[in-house]
Amino acid sequence: MNWFILFIAGLFEIAWAIGLKYSDGFTRFWPTLGTLFALITSFVLLGIAMKSLPVGTAYAVWVGIGAVGTAVLGIILFQEPSEPLRLASLCLILAGIVGLRLTHA
């Protein structure tokens, strides 16, 4: 169950990172409010997941989900570069996340 909670925390990390872009430097009220909600939710869920998961593993997976998801949404939503080396690097991060999950039964 804590792996599922960690995954949801990672999704909220993606939400607050993308929300930062939409908040336009915290000058837009609703995007700023959504960003703050996602930020707090992400941290709370990460803390809950860390009750039974190793801190290094939980943090690395949380950051990895956030990094990959934010980069992919940046490509889709903001037309950021999607060069082969960048995509390969994101795949390596994803492989690291999967590897950490597989090594922690």
Coordinates of N, CA and C in Angstrom, one line a residue:
M1 N 0.8 -1.2 0.0 CA 0.0 0.0 0.0 C 0.9 1.3 0.0
N2 N 2.0 1.2 0.7 CA 2.9 2.4 0.7 C 3.5 2.7 -0.6
W3 N 3.7 1.7 -1.5 CA 4.2 2.0 -2.8 C 3.2 2.7 -3.6
F4 N 1.9 2.4 -3.4 CA 0.8 3.1 -4.1 C 0.7 4.5 -3.6
I5 N 0.8 4.7 -2.3 CA 0.8 6.1 -1.8 C 2.0 6.9 -2.3
L6 N 3.2 6.2 -2.4 CA 4.3 6.9 -3.0 C 4.1 7.3 -4.4
F7 N 3.5 6.4 -5.2 CA 3.2 6.7 -6.6 C 2.2 7.9 -6.7
I8 N 1.2 8.0 -5.9 CA 0.3 9.1 -5.9 C 1.0 10.4 -5.4
A9 N 1.9 10.3 -4.5 CA 2.7 11.4 -4.1 C 3.6 11.9 -5.2
G10 N 4.1 11.0 -6.0 CA 4.8 11.4 -7.2 C 4.0 12.1 -8.2
L11 N 2.7 11.7 -8.4 CA 1.8 12.4 -9.3 C 1.5 13.8 -8.8
F12 N 1.3 13.9 -7.5 CA 1.1 15.3 -7.0 C 2.4 16.1 -7.1
E13 N 3.5 15.5 -7.1 CA 4.8 16.3 -7.4 C 4.8 16.8 -8.8
I14 N 4.4 16.0 -9.7 CA 4.2 16.5 -11.1 C 3.3 17.6 -11.2
A15 N 2.1 17.5 -10.5 CA 1.1 18.5 -10.5 C 1.6 19.9 -10.0
W16 N 2.4 19.8 -8.9 CA 2.8 21.1 -8.4 C 3.9 21.7 -9.3
A17 N 4.8 20.9 -9.9 CA 5.8 21.4 -10.7 C 5.2 22.1 -12.0
I18 N 4.2 21.4 -12.6 CA 3.5 22.0 -13.7 C 2.7 23.2 -13.3
G19 N 2.2 23.1 -12.1 CA 1.4 24.3 -11.5 C 2.3 25.5 -11.4
L20 N 3.5 25.3 -11.1 CA 4.4 26.5 -10.9 C 4.5 27.3 -12.3
K21 N 4.5 26.5 -13.3 CA 4.6 27.2 -14.7 C 3.3 28.0 -14.9
Y22 N 2.1 27.3 -14.6 CA 0.8 28.0 -14.8 C 0.6 29.1 -13.8
S23 N 1.2 29.1 -12.7 CA 1.0 30.2 -11.7 C 1.6 31.5 -12.1
D24 N 2.5 31.4 -13.1 CA 3.2 32.6 -13.6 C 3.9 33.4 -12.5
G25 N 4.7 32.7 -11.8 CA 5.4 33.4 -10.7 C 4.5 33.7 -9.5
F26 N 3.6 32.9 -9.3 CA 2.6 33.1 -8.2 C 1.8 34.4 -8.3
T27 N 1.5 34.8 -9.6 CA 0.7 36.0 -9.8 C -0.7 35.6 -10.2
R28 N -1.0 34.3 -10.5 CA -2.3 33.9 -10.9 C -2.9 33.1 -9.7
F29 N -4.1 33.5 -9.2 CA -4.6 33.0 -7.9 C -4.9 31.5 -8.0
W30 N -5.7 31.1 -8.9 CA -6.2 29.7 -8.9 C -5.0 28.7 -9.2
P31 N -4.2 29.0 -10.2 CA -3.1 28.1 -10.4 C -2.1 28.0 -9.2
T32 N -1.9 29.2 -8.5 CA -1.1 29.2 -7.3 C -1.7 28.4 -6.2
L33 N -3.0 28.5 -6.0 CA -3.7 27.7 -5.0 C -3.6 26.2 -5.3
G34 N -3.8 25.9 -6.5 CA -3.7 24.4 -6.9 C -2.3 23.9 -6.7
T35 N -1.3 24.8 -7.0 CA 0.1 24.4 -6.8 C 0.4 24.1 -5.4
L36 N -0.1 25.0 -4.5 CA 0.2 24.9 -3.1 C -0.5 23.6 -2.5
F37 N -1.7 23.4 -3.0 CA -2.5 22.2 -2.6 C -1.7 20.9 -3.0
A38 N -1.3 20.9 -4.3 CA -0.5 19.7 -4.8 C 0.8 19.5 -4.0
L39 N 1.5 20.6 -3.7 CA 2.8 20.6 -3.0 C 2.6 20.0 -1.6
I40 N 1.6 20.5 -0.9 CA 1.4 20.0 0.5 C 0.9 18.5 0.4
T41 N 0.0 18.2 -0.5 CA -0.4 16.8 -0.6 C 0.7 15.9 -0.9
S42 N 1.6 16.3 -1.8 CA 2.7 15.4 -2.2 C 3.6 15.2 -1.0
F43 N 3.9 16.2 -0.3 CA 4.8 16.0 0.9 C 4.2 15.2 2.0
V44 N 2.9 15.4 2.2 CA 2.2 14.6 3.2 C 2.2 13.1 2.8
L45 N 1.9 12.8 1.6 CA 1.9 11.4 1.1 C 3.3 10.8 1.1
L46 N 4.3 11.6 0.8 CA 5.6 11.1 0.8 C 6.0 10.7 2.3
G47 N 5.6 11.6 3.2 CA 5.9 11.3 4.6 C 5.2 10.0 5.1
I48 N 4.0 9.8 4.7 CA 3.2 8.6 5.0 C 3.9 7.4 4.4
A49 N 4.3 7.4 3.2 CA 5.0 6.3 2.5 C 6.3 6.0 3.2
M50 N 7.0 7.0 3.7 CA 8.3 6.8 4.3 C 8.2 6.1 5.7
K51 N 7.0 5.9 6.2 CA 6.8 5.2 7.5 C 7.4 3.8 7.4
S52 N 7.2 3.2 6.2 CA 7.6 1.8 6.0 C 8.7 1.5 4.9
L53 N 8.9 2.6 4.1 CA 9.9 2.4 3.0 C 11.2 3.1 3.4
P54 N 12.3 2.6 3.0 CA 13.6 3.2 3.2 C 13.6 4.7 2.7
V55 N 14.1 5.6 3.4 CA 14.1 7.0 3.1 C 14.8 7.2 1.7
G56 N 15.9 6.6 1.5 CA 16.6 6.8 0.2 C 15.8 6.3 -1.0
T57 N 15.2 5.2 -0.8 CA 14.4 4.6 -1.9 C 13.2 5.4 -2.2
A58 N 12.5 5.7 -1.1 CA 11.2 6.5 -1.2 C 11.5 7.8 -1.9
Y59 N 12.5 8.5 -1.4 CA 12.8 9.9 -2.0 C 13.3 9.8 -3.4
A60 N 14.1 8.8 -3.8 CA 14.6 8.6 -5.1 C 13.4 8.3 -6.1
V61 N 12.5 7.5 -5.7 CA 11.4 7.1 -6.5 C 10.4 8.3 -6.7
W62 N 10.2 9.0 -5.6 CA 9.3 10.2 -5.6 C 9.9 11.3 -6.6
V63 N 11.2 11.6 -6.4 CA 11.8 12.5 -7.3 C 11.8 12.0 -8.7
G64 N 12.1 10.8 -8.9 CA 12.1 10.2 -10.3 C 10.8 10.3 -11.0
I65 N 9.7 9.9 -10.3 CA 8.4 10.1 -10.9 C 8.1 11.5 -11.2
G66 N 8.5 12.4 -10.3 CA 8.2 13.8 -10.6 C 9.1 14.3 -11.8
A67 N 10.3 13.9 -11.8 CA 11.2 14.4 -12.9 C 10.7 13.9 -14.3
V68 N 10.4 12.6 -14.3 CA 10.0 12.0 -15.6 C 8.7 12.6 -16.0
G69 N 7.7 12.6 -15.1 CA 6.4 13.1 -15.4 C 6.4 14.6 -15.8
T70 N 7.2 15.4 -15.1 CA 7.2 16.8 -15.4 C 7.9 17.0 -16.8
A71 N 9.0 16.3 -17.0 CA 9.6 16.5 -18.3 C 8.7 16.0 -19.5
V72 N 8.0 14.9 -19.3 CA 7.1 14.5 -20.4 C 6.0 15.5 -20.6
L73 N 5.4 16.0 -19.5 CA 4.4 17.0 -19.7 C 4.9 18.3 -20.2
G74 N 6.2 18.6 -19.9 CA 6.8 19.8 -20.5 C 6.9 19.7 -22.0
I75 N 7.2 18.5 -22.5 CA 7.3 18.2 -23.9 C 5.9 18.4 -24.5
I76 N 4.9 17.8 -23.9 CA 3.5 17.8 -24.4 C 2.9 19.2 -24.3
L77 N 2.9 19.8 -23.2 CA 2.2 21.0 -22.9 C 2.9 22.3 -23.4
F78 N 4.2 22.3 -23.3 CA 5.0 23.5 -23.5 C 6.0 23.4 -24.7
Q79 N 5.8 22.4 -25.5 CA 6.6 22.1 -26.7 C 8.1 22.2 -26.3
E80 N 8.5 21.7 -25.2 CA 9.9 21.6 -24.9 C 10.6 20.6 -25.7
P81 N 11.9 20.6 -25.9 CA 12.6 19.7 -26.8 C 12.4 18.3 -26.4
S82 N 12.3 17.4 -27.5 CA 12.2 16.0 -27.2 C 13.3 15.2 -28.0
E83 N 14.5 15.7 -27.9 CA 15.6 15.0 -28.6 C 15.8 13.6 -28.1
P84 N 16.4 12.8 -29.0 CA 16.6 11.4 -28.6 C 17.4 11.2 -27.3
L85 N 18.4 12.0 -27.1 CA 19.3 11.9 -25.9 C 18.4 12.2 -24.6
R86 N 17.6 13.2 -24.7 CA 16.8 13.6 -23.6 C 15.8 12.5 -23.3
L87 N 15.1 11.9 -24.3 CA 14.2 10.8 -24.1 C 14.9 9.6 -23.5
A88 N 16.1 9.3 -24.0 CA 16.8 8.2 -23.5 C 17.2 8.4 -22.0
S89 N 17.5 9.6 -21.7 CA 17.9 9.9 -20.3 C 16.7 9.7 -19.4
L90 N 15.5 10.2 -19.9 CA 14.3 9.9 -19.1 C 14.0 8.5 -18.9
C91 N 14.3 7.7 -20.0 CA 14.1 6.2 -19.9 C 15.0 5.6 -18.8
L92 N 16.2 6.2 -18.7 CA 17.2 5.7 -17.7 C 16.7 6.0 -16.3
I93 N 16.1 7.2 -16.1 CA 15.5 7.5 -14.8 C 14.4 6.5 -14.5
L94 N 13.5 6.3 -15.5 CA 12.4 5.4 -15.3 C 12.9 4.0 -15.0
A95 N 14.0 3.5 -15.6 CA 14.6 2.2 -15.3 C 15.1 2.2 -13.9
G96 N 15.6 3.3 -13.4 CA 16.1 3.4 -12.0 C 14.9 3.2 -11.0
I97 N 13.8 3.9 -11.4 CA 12.6 3.8 -10.5 C 12.2 2.3 -10.4
V98 N 12.1 1.7 -11.6 CA 11.6 0.3 -11.6 C 12.6 -0.6 -10.9
G99 N 13.9 -0.4 -11.1 CA 14.9 -1.1 -10.4 C 14.8 -1.0 -8.9
L100 N 14.6 0.2 -8.4 CA 14.4 0.4 -6.9 C 13.2 -0.3 -6.4
R101 N 12.1 -0.3 -7.2 CA 10.9 -1.0 -6.8 C 11.2 -2.5 -6.7
L102 N 11.8 -3.0 -7.7 CA 12.1 -4.5 -7.8 C 13.0 -5.0 -6.7
T103 N 13.9 -4.1 -6.3 CA 14.9 -4.6 -5.3 C 14.3 -4.5 -3.9
H104 N 13.1 -3.8 -3.7 CA 12.5 -3.7 -2.4 C 11.2 -4.4 -2.5
A105 N 11.2 -5.7 -2.0 CA 10.0 -6.5 -2.1 C 9.0 -6.1 -1.1

